[in-house]
mmCIF file of C-alpha atoms and ligand atoms in Angstrom:
data_model
loop_
_atom_site.group_PDB
_atom_site.id
_atom_site.type_symbol
_atom_site.label_atom_id
_atom_site.label_comp_id
_atom_site.label_asym_id
_atom_site.label_seq_id
_atom_site.Cartn_x
_atom_site.Cartn_y
_atom_site.Cartn_z
ATOM 1 C CA UNK A 1 219.144 112.156 70.975
ATOM 2 C CA UNK A 2 220.758 113.664 73.888
ATOM 3 C CA UNK A 3 224.451 114.256 72.790
ATOM 4 C CA UNK A 4 227.343 115.944 74.335
ATOM 5 C CA UNK A 5 230.520 116.833 73.128
ATOM 6 C CA UNK A 6 233.994 116.864 74.773
ATOM 7 C CA UNK A 7 235.207 119.881 72.965
ATOM 8 C CA UNK A 8 238.327 120.031 75.672
ATOM 9 C CA UNK A 9 241.660 120.616 73.406
ATOM 10 C CA UNK A 10 239.559 120.395 70.179
ATOM 11 C CA UNK A 11 239.972 123.165 67.655
ATOM 12 C CA UNK A 12 236.869 124.927 67.285
ATOM 13 C CA UNK A 13 236.288 127.606 63.892
ATOM 14 C CA UNK A 14 233.600 129.603 64.062
ATOM 15 C CA UNK A 15 232.282 131.868 61.216
ATOM 16 C CA UNK A 16 230.726 135.167 61.909
ATOM 17 C CA UNK A 17 232.011 138.784 63.454
ATOM 18 C CA UNK A 18 233.125 139.437 66.728
ATOM 19 C CA UNK A 19 230.311 140.966 68.214
ATOM 20 C CA UNK A 20 226.965 138.598 67.018
ATOM 21 C CA UNK A 21 229.619 136.507 67.328
ATOM 22 C CA UNK A 22 230.025 136.889 71.382
ATOM 23 C CA UNK A 23 228.071 134.697 73.012
ATOM 24 C CA UNK A 24 228.539 131.877 70.869
ATOM 25 C CA UNK A 25 232.873 132.693 71.234
ATOM 26 C CA UNK A 26 232.730 133.152 74.904
ATOM 27 C CA UNK A 27 230.261 129.472 75.696
ATOM 28 C CA UNK A 28 233.309 127.442 72.983
ATOM 29 C CA UNK A 29 236.286 129.111 74.991
ATOM 30 C CA UNK A 30 234.235 127.817 78.370
ATOM 31 C CA UNK A 31 234.633 124.059 76.648
ATOM 32 C CA UNK A 32 237.929 124.433 76.860
ATOM 33 C CA UNK A 33 238.187 124.405 73.684
ATOM 34 C CA UNK A 34 240.786 126.277 71.313
ATOM 35 C CA UNK A 35 238.957 129.002 69.695
ATOM 36 C CA UNK A 36 238.879 130.343 66.581
ATOM 37 C CA UNK A 37 237.430 133.009 64.064
ATOM 38 C CA UNK A 38 236.905 133.923 60.455
ATOM 39 C CA UNK A 39 235.197 136.862 60.437
ATOM 40 C CA UNK A 40 234.279 138.535 56.515
ATOM 41 C CA UNK A 41 236.517 140.952 55.552
ATOM 42 C CA UNK A 42 235.662 144.625 57.063
ATOM 43 C CA UNK A 43 234.134 146.666 54.921
ATOM 44 C CA UNK A 44 233.686 150.232 55.884
ATOM 45 C CA UNK A 45 232.327 149.303 60.138
ATOM 46 C CA UNK A 46 234.103 147.991 62.737
ATOM 47 C CA UNK A 47 233.691 144.467 63.565
ATOM 48 C CA UNK A 48 234.222 144.892 67.291
ATOM 49 C CA UNK A 49 237.004 143.113 68.670
ATOM 50 C CA UNK A 50 236.942 139.334 69.813
ATOM 51 C CA UNK A 51 238.586 138.252 73.455
ATOM 52 C CA UNK A 52 241.924 137.529 73.297
ATOM 53 C CA UNK A 53 241.587 134.230 73.335
ATOM 54 C CA UNK A 54 239.987 133.271 70.126
ATOM 55 C CA UNK A 55 242.100 133.408 66.886
ATOM 56 C CA UNK A 56 241.548 135.510 64.240
ATOM 57 C CA UNK A 57 241.355 133.971 60.818
ATOM 58 C CA UNK A 58 240.877 135.125 57.686
ATOM 59 C CA UNK A 59 238.623 134.302 54.866
ATOM 60 C CA UNK A 60 240.814 132.024 52.428
ATOM 61 C CA UNK A 61 241.188 134.168 48.750
ATOM 62 C CA UNK A 62 240.774 130.737 46.774
ATOM 63 C CA UNK A 63 238.256 128.472 46.599
ATOM 64 C CA UNK A 64 239.900 125.026 47.699
ATOM 65 C CA UNK A 65 241.730 126.943 50.492
ATOM 66 C CA UNK A 66 237.430 126.686 52.300
ATOM 67 C CA UNK A 67 238.176 123.165 52.705
ATOM 68 C CA UNK A 68 241.609 123.372 54.085
ATOM 69 C CA UNK A 69 240.318 125.428 55.790
ATOM 70 C CA UNK A 70 238.040 123.385 57.747
ATOM 71 C CA UNK A 71 239.972 120.368 57.733
ATOM 72 C CA UNK A 72 242.364 121.633 59.794
ATOM 73 C CA UNK A 73 239.952 121.779 62.400
ATOM 74 C CA UNK A 74 237.189 119.317 64.529
ATOM 75 C CA UNK A 75 234.471 120.987 64.569
ATOM 76 C CA UNK A 76 232.679 124.803 62.410
ATOM 77 C CA UNK A 77 230.436 126.520 63.707
ATOM 78 C CA UNK A 78 227.904 129.086 61.584
ATOM 79 C CA UNK A 79 226.803 132.636 63.378
ATOM 80 C CA UNK A 80 225.823 134.806 61.547
ATOM 81 C CA UNK A 81 227.613 134.619 57.714
ATOM 82 C CA UNK A 82 225.805 135.911 54.261
ATOM 83 C CA UNK A 83 223.860 132.936 52.488
ATOM 84 C CA UNK A 84 226.678 133.222 49.648
ATOM 85 C CA UNK A 85 228.813 131.881 52.131
ATOM 86 C CA UNK A 86 227.177 129.417 54.299
ATOM 87 C CA UNK A 87 227.349 127.850 51.110
ATOM 88 C CA UNK A 88 230.529 127.469 50.994
ATOM 89 C CA UNK A 89 230.938 126.209 54.130
ATOM 90 C CA UNK A 90 228.421 123.716 54.771
ATOM 91 C CA UNK A 91 229.721 122.489 51.261
ATOM 92 C CA UNK A 92 233.226 122.397 52.738
ATOM 93 C CA UNK A 93 232.628 120.531 55.578
ATOM 94 C CA UNK A 94 230.064 117.885 53.733
ATOM 95 C CA UNK A 95 233.431 117.233 51.062
ATOM 96 C CA UNK A 96 235.887 117.090 54.317
ATOM 97 C CA UNK A 97 233.492 115.227 56.735
ATOM 98 C CA UNK A 98 233.955 118.099 58.905
ATOM 99 C CA UNK A 99 231.257 118.302 62.133
ATOM 100 C CA UNK A 100 228.604 121.650 61.268
ATOM 101 C CA UNK A 101 226.300 123.354 63.457
ATOM 102 C CA UNK A 102 224.643 126.581 63.673
ATOM 103 C CA UNK A 103 223.874 128.870 66.427
ATOM 104 C CA UNK A 104 222.366 131.897 66.845
ATOM 105 C CA UNK A 105 223.983 135.249 66.634
ATOM 106 C CA UNK A 106 223.541 137.704 70.539
ATOM 107 C CA UNK A 107 221.977 140.647 70.092
ATOM 108 C CA UNK A 108 224.264 144.157 68.618
ATOM 109 C CA UNK A 109 221.760 146.507 69.422
ATOM 110 C CA UNK A 110 223.719 149.623 71.000
ATOM 111 C CA UNK A 111 221.304 149.258 74.348
ATOM 112 C CA UNK A 112 221.105 146.848 75.585
ATOM 113 C CA UNK A 113 218.423 144.486 77.127
ATOM 114 C CA UNK A 114 217.545 142.615 80.450
ATOM 115 C CA UNK A 115 215.325 139.953 81.359
ATOM 116 C CA UNK A 116 214.229 138.834 84.560
ATOM 117 C CA UNK A 117 214.785 135.109 85.048
ATOM 118 C CA UNK A 118 212.527 133.097 87.895
ATOM 119 C CA UNK A 119 215.046 130.091 88.835
ATOM 120 C CA UNK A 120 212.606 128.610 90.438
ATOM 121 C CA UNK A 121 213.192 127.117 94.058
ATOM 122 C CA UNK A 122 216.445 125.925 93.665
ATOM 123 C CA UNK A 123 217.011 122.602 92.247
ATOM 124 C CA UNK A 124 217.406 123.298 88.770
ATOM 125 C CA UNK A 125 215.488 120.414 86.852
ATOM 126 C CA UNK A 126 212.516 122.968 88.105
ATOM 127 C CA UNK A 127 214.246 125.289 85.498
ATOM 128 C CA UNK A 128 211.877 126.189 82.356
ATOM 129 C CA UNK A 129 213.167 126.477 79.321
ATOM 130 C CA UNK A 130 212.565 129.912 78.662
ATOM 131 C CA UNK A 131 214.494 130.073 81.653
ATOM 132 C CA UNK A 132 217.679 127.855 80.382
ATOM 133 C CA UNK A 133 217.229 130.169 77.560
ATOM 134 C CA UNK A 134 217.819 133.140 78.364
ATOM 135 C CA UNK A 135 220.681 131.471 80.671
ATOM 136 C CA UNK A 136 222.889 130.363 77.649
ATOM 137 C CA UNK A 137 221.686 133.756 75.736
ATOM 138 C CA UNK A 138 223.204 136.177 78.506
ATOM 139 C CA UNK A 139 226.515 138.481 79.017
ATOM 140 C CA UNK A 140 226.210 138.738 82.271
ATOM 141 C CA UNK A 141 223.743 136.797 85.061
ATOM 142 C CA UNK A 142 223.222 138.815 88.790
ATOM 143 C CA UNK A 143 222.065 135.885 90.939
ATOM 144 C CA UNK A 144 220.482 135.592 94.504
ATOM 145 C CA UNK A 145 220.616 133.653 97.070
ATOM 146 C CA UNK A 146 217.725 131.420 96.810
ATOM 147 C CA UNK A 147 216.930 130.024 93.646
ATOM 148 C CA UNK A 148 219.564 127.099 91.523
ATOM 149 C CA UNK A 149 222.862 128.493 91.546
ATOM 150 C CA UNK A 150 225.344 125.382 91.583
ATOM 151 C CA UNK A 151 225.047 124.551 87.467
ATOM 152 C CA UNK A 152 225.413 128.939 86.836
ATOM 153 C CA UNK A 153 228.855 127.551 85.017
ATOM 154 C CA UNK A 154 226.880 124.726 82.782
ATOM 155 C CA UNK A 155 223.984 126.908 82.059
ATOM 156 C CA UNK A 156 225.751 130.000 81.020
ATOM 157 C CA UNK A 157 229.630 128.995 80.592
ATOM 158 C CA UNK A 158 231.206 132.109 80.006
ATOM 159 C CA UNK A 159 228.659 134.599 81.519
ATOM 160 C CA UNK A 160 230.011 137.125 83.762
ATOM 161 C CA UNK A 161 228.832 136.177 87.366
ATOM 162 C CA UNK A 162 227.499 138.294 89.623
ATOM 163 C CA UNK A 163 226.595 137.388 93.437
ATOM 164 C CA UNK A 164 223.620 140.012 94.264
ATOM 165 C CA UNK A 165 222.662 137.645 96.913
ATOM 166 C CA UNK A 166 220.733 138.750 100.180
ATOM 167 C CA UNK A 167 220.772 137.025 104.108
ATOM 168 C CA UNK A 168 218.810 137.587 106.342
ATOM 169 C CA UNK A 169 219.065 140.665 107.775
ATOM 170 C CA UNK A 170 222.086 141.623 105.687
ATOM 171 C CA UNK A 171 221.697 143.049 102.247
ATOM 172 C CA UNK A 172 224.673 142.522 100.604
ATOM 173 C CA UNK A 173 223.686 144.177 97.399
ATOM 174 C CA UNK A 174 221.075 146.783 98.081
ATOM 175 C CA UNK A 175 218.686 146.467 96.295
ATOM 176 C CA UNK A 176 218.751 150.327 94.467
ATOM 177 C CA UNK A 177 221.708 149.325 93.190
ATOM 178 C CA UNK A 178 220.776 145.685 92.425
ATOM 179 C CA UNK A 179 218.333 147.725 90.007
ATOM 180 C CA UNK A 180 221.742 150.853 89.321
ATOM 181 C CA UNK A 181 223.975 147.889 88.540
ATOM 182 C CA UNK A 182 220.663 146.367 85.709
ATOM 183 C CA UNK A 183 220.558 149.074 84.371
ATOM 184 C CA UNK A 184 224.162 149.925 83.873
ATOM 185 C CA UNK A 185 224.952 146.770 82.647
ATOM 186 C CA UNK A 186 221.904 147.158 79.741
ATOM 187 C CA UNK A 187 222.770 151.141 79.244
ATOM 188 C CA UNK A 188 226.368 148.906 77.805
ATOM 189 C CA UNK A 189 224.672 146.957 75.309
ATOM 190 C CA UNK A 190 224.663 143.808 77.300
ATOM 191 C CA UNK A 191 222.563 141.539 77.104
ATOM 192 C CA UNK A 192 221.648 140.921 80.561
ATOM 193 C CA UNK A 193 219.474 138.026 83.360
ATOM 194 C CA UNK A 194 217.929 138.282 87.098
ATOM 195 C CA UNK A 195 218.048 135.470 87.742
ATOM 196 C CA UNK A 196 215.909 135.460 91.184
ATOM 197 C CA UNK A 197 214.436 132.355 93.212
ATOM 198 C CA UNK A 198 211.151 130.952 92.280
ATOM 199 C CA UNK A 199 208.922 133.000 90.477
ATOM 200 C CA UNK A 200 210.523 136.822 89.939
ATOM 201 C CA UNK A 201 207.010 138.272 90.759
ATOM 202 C CA UNK A 202 206.291 136.777 94.150
ATOM 203 C CA UNK A 203 208.086 138.266 96.570
ATOM 204 C CA UNK A 204 211.342 139.198 95.316
ATOM 205 C CA UNK A 205 211.080 142.481 94.156
ATOM 206 C CA UNK A 206 210.904 141.786 89.978
ATOM 207 C CA UNK A 207 208.296 144.468 90.246
ATOM 208 C CA UNK A 208 210.289 147.354 91.270
ATOM 209 C CA UNK A 209 213.247 145.977 89.224
ATOM 210 C CA UNK A 210 210.630 145.661 85.762
ATOM 211 C CA UNK A 211 209.568 149.926 86.477
ATOM 212 C CA UNK A 212 213.733 150.679 87.332
ATOM 213 C CA UNK A 213 214.313 149.613 83.863
ATOM 214 C CA UNK A 214 211.393 150.862 82.265
ATOM 215 C CA UNK A 215 212.119 154.270 83.860
ATOM 216 C CA UNK A 216 215.505 153.815 81.648
ATOM 217 C CA UNK A 217 214.639 153.173 78.849
ATOM 218 C CA UNK A 218 215.760 149.805 78.892
ATOM 219 C CA UNK A 219 213.730 146.767 78.119
ATOM 220 C CA UNK A 220 212.126 144.345 79.572
ATOM 221 C CA UNK A 221 211.052 140.892 80.065
ATOM 222 C CA UNK A 222 210.019 138.732 82.762
ATOM 223 C CA UNK A 223 210.130 134.612 82.416
ATOM 224 C CA UNK A 224 207.635 133.361 85.310
ATOM 225 C CA UNK A 225 209.537 130.851 87.445
ATOM 226 C CA UNK A 226 207.848 128.032 89.821
ATOM 227 C CA UNK A 227 207.340 129.495 92.930
ATOM 228 C CA UNK A 228 208.355 128.005 95.741
ATOM 229 C CA UNK A 229 205.153 128.394 97.717
ATOM 230 C CA UNK A 230 203.197 125.493 95.515
ATOM 231 C CA UNK A 231 206.257 124.126 95.202
ATOM 232 C CA UNK A 232 207.815 123.540 98.429
ATOM 233 C CA UNK A 233 204.586 122.278 100.015
ATOM 234 C CA UNK A 234 204.684 119.481 96.675
ATOM 235 C CA UNK A 235 207.971 118.475 97.841
ATOM 236 C CA UNK A 236 206.890 117.241 100.893
ATOM 237 C CA UNK A 237 203.530 115.666 99.512
ATOM 238 C CA UNK A 238 201.062 118.751 100.611
ATOM 239 C CA UNK A 239 199.095 119.798 97.674
ATOM 240 C CA UNK A 240 197.717 123.875 98.063
ATOM 241 C CA UNK A 241 194.271 123.015 96.996
ATOM 242 C CA UNK A 242 192.368 119.468 97.110
ATOM 243 C CA UNK A 243 188.397 118.469 96.132
ATOM 244 C CA UNK A 244 186.545 119.513 99.163
ATOM 245 C CA UNK A 245 189.915 119.736 100.811
ATOM 246 C CA UNK A 246 190.511 123.410 100.098
ATOM 247 C CA UNK A 247 189.231 125.637 97.347
ATOM 248 C CA UNK A 248 191.608 127.980 97.283
ATOM 249 C CA UNK A 249 194.903 128.946 98.721
ATOM 250 C CA UNK A 250 196.439 132.346 99.973
ATOM 251 C CA UNK A 251 200.316 133.181 100.203
ATOM 252 C CA UNK A 252 201.227 135.697 102.165
ATOM 253 C CA UNK A 253 205.188 137.325 103.164
ATOM 254 C CA UNK A 254 204.927 137.546 107.049
ATOM 255 C CA UNK A 255 208.498 138.949 106.776
ATOM 256 C CA UNK A 256 206.554 141.626 109.277
ATOM 257 C CA UNK A 257 203.914 140.250 111.520
ATOM 258 C CA UNK A 258 200.196 140.840 110.230
ATOM 259 C CA UNK A 259 198.041 143.382 111.567
ATOM 260 C CA UNK A 260 193.757 141.822 113.409
ATOM 261 C CA UNK A 261 192.176 142.435 110.546
ATOM 262 C CA UNK A 262 194.566 140.810 107.669
ATOM 263 C CA UNK A 263 194.639 137.824 110.828
ATOM 264 C CA UNK A 264 190.401 138.170 111.484
ATOM 265 C CA UNK A 265 190.371 137.817 107.272
ATOM 266 C CA UNK A 266 192.635 135.192 106.973
ATOM 267 C CA UNK A 267 190.731 133.131 109.403
ATOM 268 C CA UNK A 268 187.349 134.335 107.306
ATOM 269 C CA UNK A 269 188.161 132.883 103.761
ATOM 270 C CA UNK A 270 189.074 130.155 105.280
ATOM 271 C CA UNK A 271 191.253 127.073 102.969
ATOM 272 C CA UNK A 272 195.065 126.989 102.789
ATOM 273 C CA UNK A 273 196.990 129.761 103.804
ATOM 274 C CA UNK A 274 200.969 129.561 102.708
ATOM 275 C CA UNK A 275 203.434 131.407 104.249
ATOM 276 C CA UNK A 276 206.720 132.436 102.989
ATOM 277 C CA UNK A 277 208.856 134.652 104.791
ATOM 278 C CA UNK A 278 207.047 133.234 108.001
ATOM 279 C CA UNK A 279 209.855 131.933 110.543
ATOM 280 C CA UNK A 280 210.176 134.496 112.197
ATOM 281 C CA UNK A 281 207.304 136.036 112.838
ATOM 282 C CA UNK A 282 205.788 132.222 113.247
ATOM 283 C CA UNK A 283 204.595 132.128 116.924
ATOM 284 C CA UNK A 284 203.129 135.931 116.090
ATOM 285 C CA UNK A 285 201.176 134.298 113.833
ATOM 286 C CA UNK A 286 199.644 131.304 114.838
ATOM 287 C CA UNK A 287 198.703 133.262 118.071
ATOM 288 C CA UNK A 288 196.689 135.345 116.284
ATOM 289 C CA UNK A 289 195.061 132.611 114.017
ATOM 290 C CA UNK A 290 194.101 131.396 117.088
ATOM 291 C CA UNK A 291 192.546 135.144 118.351
ATOM 292 C CA UNK A 292 190.513 134.463 115.522
ATOM 293 C CA UNK A 293 189.171 131.855 116.261
ATOM 294 C CA UNK A 294 191.134 128.734 114.316
ATOM 295 C CA UNK A 295 191.047 125.299 115.462
ATOM 296 C CA UNK A 296 193.957 124.495 117.647
ATOM 297 C CA UNK A 297 193.845 120.962 115.956
ATOM 298 C CA UNK A 298 194.131 122.830 112.182
ATOM 299 C CA UNK A 299 197.073 121.152 111.005
ATOM 300 C CA UNK A 300 200.586 122.988 110.382
ATOM 301 C CA UNK A 301 204.018 121.469 108.432
ATOM 302 C CA UNK A 302 206.774 123.487 108.030
ATOM 303 C CA UNK A 303 209.252 122.617 105.407
ATOM 304 C CA UNK A 304 213.342 123.783 104.605
ATOM 305 C CA UNK A 305 215.399 124.508 102.674
ATOM 306 C CA UNK A 306 212.979 122.783 99.866
ATOM 307 C CA UNK A 307 215.169 120.864 97.726
ATOM 308 C CA UNK A 308 217.847 120.398 99.155
ATOM 309 C CA UNK A 309 218.981 117.519 100.673
ATOM 310 C CA UNK A 310 218.656 119.111 104.279
ATOM 311 C CA UNK A 311 214.812 118.882 103.217
ATOM 312 C CA UNK A 312 213.144 118.517 106.432
ATOM 313 C CA UNK A 313 209.007 118.579 106.909
ATOM 314 C CA UNK A 314 208.539 118.891 110.134
ATOM 315 C CA UNK A 315 204.321 118.249 110.960
ATOM 316 C CA UNK A 316 202.264 120.196 113.723
ATOM 317 C CA UNK A 317 199.094 121.224 114.731
ATOM 318 C CA UNK A 318 198.762 125.403 115.413
ATOM 319 C CA UNK A 319 198.509 124.682 119.223
ATOM 320 C CA UNK A 320 201.867 123.090 118.453
ATOM 321 C CA UNK A 321 203.766 125.158 116.354
ATOM 322 C CA UNK A 322 204.818 126.898 118.112
ATOM 323 C CA UNK A 323 206.530 125.289 120.394
ATOM 324 C CA UNK A 324 207.212 122.137 118.341
ATOM 325 C CA UNK A 325 209.598 124.700 115.840
ATOM 326 C CA UNK A 326 211.601 126.463 118.621
ATOM 327 C CA UNK A 327 212.226 122.710 120.122
ATOM 328 C CA UNK A 328 213.583 121.877 117.246
ATOM 329 C CA UNK A 329 216.151 125.038 115.951
ATOM 330 C CA UNK A 330 213.009 125.121 112.057
ATOM 331 C CA UNK A 331 215.211 127.621 110.331
ATOM 332 C CA UNK A 332 214.912 129.887 107.174
ATOM 333 C CA UNK A 333 214.517 129.526 103.986
ATOM 334 C CA UNK A 334 211.171 127.436 105.327
ATOM 335 C CA UNK A 335 207.187 127.310 104.076
ATOM 336 C CA UNK A 336 204.758 127.031 106.044
ATOM 337 C CA UNK A 337 201.546 125.865 104.919
ATOM 338 C CA UNK A 338 198.219 126.202 107.809
ATOM 339 C CA UNK A 339 195.065 123.730 105.997
ATOM 340 C CA UNK A 340 193.189 120.737 105.988
ATOM 341 C CA UNK A 341 195.880 119.728 102.939
ATOM 342 C CA UNK A 342 198.537 119.166 105.759
ATOM 343 C CA UNK A 343 196.771 115.376 105.651
ATOM 344 C CA UNK A 344 197.543 115.289 102.549
ATOM 345 C CA UNK A 345 201.175 115.006 102.089
ATOM 346 C CA UNK A 346 201.133 111.053 104.215
ATOM 347 C CA UNK A 347 198.754 108.734 102.805
ATOM 348 C CA UNK A 348 197.359 107.228 106.467
ATOM 349 C CA UNK A 349 198.139 111.069 107.773
ATOM 350 C CA UNK A 350 198.038 111.177 111.249
ATOM 351 C CA UNK A 351 198.953 114.463 113.399
ATOM 352 C CA UNK A 352 201.823 114.260 116.023
ATOM 353 C CA UNK A 353 200.761 115.726 118.854
ATOM 354 C CA UNK A 354 204.145 114.416 121.482
ATOM 355 C CA UNK A 355 207.829 115.007 119.931
ATOM 356 C CA UNK A 356 208.559 111.681 119.553
ATOM 357 C CA UNK A 357 205.551 111.233 116.470
ATOM 358 C CA UNK A 358 206.608 114.491 115.094
ATOM 359 C CA UNK A 359 211.172 112.827 114.235
ATOM 360 C CA UNK A 360 209.207 109.207 113.020
ATOM 361 C CA UNK A 361 207.187 111.702 110.351
ATOM 362 C CA UNK A 362 209.684 114.227 109.942
ATOM 363 C CA UNK A 363 211.893 110.606 108.502
ATOM 364 C CA UNK A 364 209.142 108.764 107.327
ATOM 365 C CA UNK A 365 207.998 112.562 104.484
ATOM 366 C CA UNK A 366 211.951 112.296 103.893
ATOM 367 C CA UNK A 367 212.675 109.504 103.181
ATOM 368 C CA UNK A 368 209.809 108.562 101.483
ATOM 369 C CA UNK A 369 210.558 112.070 98.879
ATOM 370 C CA UNK A 370 214.492 111.187 98.907
ATOM 371 C CA UNK A 371 213.055 107.544 97.348
ATOM 372 C CA UNK A 372 210.131 109.103 94.724
HETATM 373 N N1 SAH B 401 209.999 134.787 94.801
HETATM 374 C C1 SAH B 401 210.029 133.246 95.744
HETATM 375 C C2 SAH B 401 210.180 133.994 96.945
HETATM 376 C C3 SAH B 401 210.919 135.170 97.685
HETATM 377 S S1 SAH B 401 210.707 135.166 99.267
HETATM 378 C C4 SAH B 401 209.114 132.166 95.031
HETATM 379 O O1 SAH B 401 208.149 132.816 94.280
HETATM 380 O O2 SAH B 401 209.558 131.173 95.753
HETATM 381 C C5 SAH B 401 211.398 134.275 100.193
HETATM 382 C C6 SAH B 401 211.273 133.101 100.767
HETATM 383 O O3 SAH B 401 211.349 132.271 100.543
HETATM 384 C C7 SAH B 401 211.296 132.450 102.230
HETATM 385 O O4 SAH B 401 211.800 133.079 103.124
HETATM 386 C C8 SAH B 401 211.609 131.415 101.847
HETATM 387 O O5 SAH B 401 209.944 131.502 102.627
HETATM 388 C C9 SAH B 401 209.892 130.550 100.900
HETATM 389 N N2 SAH B 401 211.254 129.856 99.765
HETATM 390 C C10 SAH B 401 212.259 129.726 98.769
HETATM 391 N N3 SAH B 401 212.934 128.789 98.452
HETATM 392 C C11 SAH B 401 212.132 127.695 99.268
HETATM 393 C C12 SAH B 401 213.487 126.705 99.976
HETATM 394 N N4 SAH B 401 213.727 126.026 99.026
HETATM 395 N N5 SAH B 401 212.991 125.867 100.807
HETATM 396 C C13 SAH B 401 212.455 126.624 101.423
HETATM 397 N N6 SAH B 401 211.299 128.050 101.213
HETATM 398 C C14 SAH B 401 212.420 128.275 99.970
#
C-alpha cells in the first residue's frame, strides 16, 4: 500500500521527549501540520527544548484525560514513551478511532555521527533504501552539485541543508572546510549526512572525509551509491562488460592528463575504458591511446549530463572524437567510454564518421531513452 497523507493544517500529537523526537517533530512541522508534543513529567534531567513552533502538552492527570487529548487531534505519533504510556495511548486512540503511527527516535548521544551517502548519478530513483533512511534521520545534510539535490525537501524535511557544491575550477567550499564542518556538526551532537554524487568512494574524496572524522574521534559510516562510471553508460545503452566483447573495465579520472606509462598500460590491458572528469583532457587521452597502439577505429562514446533531460550521447571513433567533441561543444559532467562495447548502444550499431550521421545517432539514442 502506498499511502500519503496531506497533513497541512492538521493537528498532529507526538508522544515523546524533545531531543529523541526532534527529527519527527521537524518532519511534521515541514509537512505544514500544527504539531503538539506530549512529554512525560520531567524527573530531574532536562528533556531538551523543542523548536518554538512545537506546542507543548502535559500528560493528562486523569485516566479519561488521555481519550480527550487524542480525540482533539488528527494523528497521534509515538516516538519514545514507556511501555505503560504506550499501552494507554494505543487504547485511547482505538477507543476514539484516531490514527496512530510509530516513528523511530533520533540519536541522543553527546557526540553525533557522520554518514557518507552515495546519492547516485542524479536520478532520485537510483538512491538506495539505506540512503533514503539516512537522509530522513539527518539533522543536517551537506550536499554537492552533482547527485540528486532537487528533492532534498522531500527526503529530509526539516533538516538543515548546506550546499558545499563545487563547480569545475571553482571550489565553493574547500575540502578542508567541508571536513571541518562535518566534524563540528557531529561534535555538537547532530546526525550528519554528507550526500555525494555517485558512490562516495569513486573519485568522491569520501576516503578523505572518513579519515578526517576518524581522526577527530567522530564515528562515520558509508552508504555506497550507484556510480556514474557504470550507470551513465547504461543510461546510453552501453554495458561496460559484455560476453565475448569485453571482460574487464578500467575506471579512471582524467582530471589531470595520464602519463606515458599509464597510457601504455591502459592500451595493453584492453577491455573497456571508462573516463570520469575527462572532457578537458580528452584530446590528450585520445592522442595518447593512439600513440600507444589503440586502433583509430575504436568506438568512443561521450555521455553528457546523464539522467537529466539534457542527456546527450555522442558516438565517434578514437581518431575523430576530439574533432567531433569540439564541434559539438561537449561539456562536463560527462562520462567517456572507449571500447567495443560502445557498439552495443544501438541495436544495429554503426559508428558514424560524418557529423551528419552522428547527429542522427544522438537523436535516435536519446529518443529511444526517453521512450523507455
Ligand atoms: N563519485 C562520483 C564521481 C565523482 S567525479 C561517482 O561515483 O559517480 C565527477 C565526475 O563524475 C564528473 O566529472 C563526470 O565525469 C561524472 N559524472 C557524475 N555524474 C554524472 C552524470 N549525471 N552525467 C555524466 N557524468 C557524470
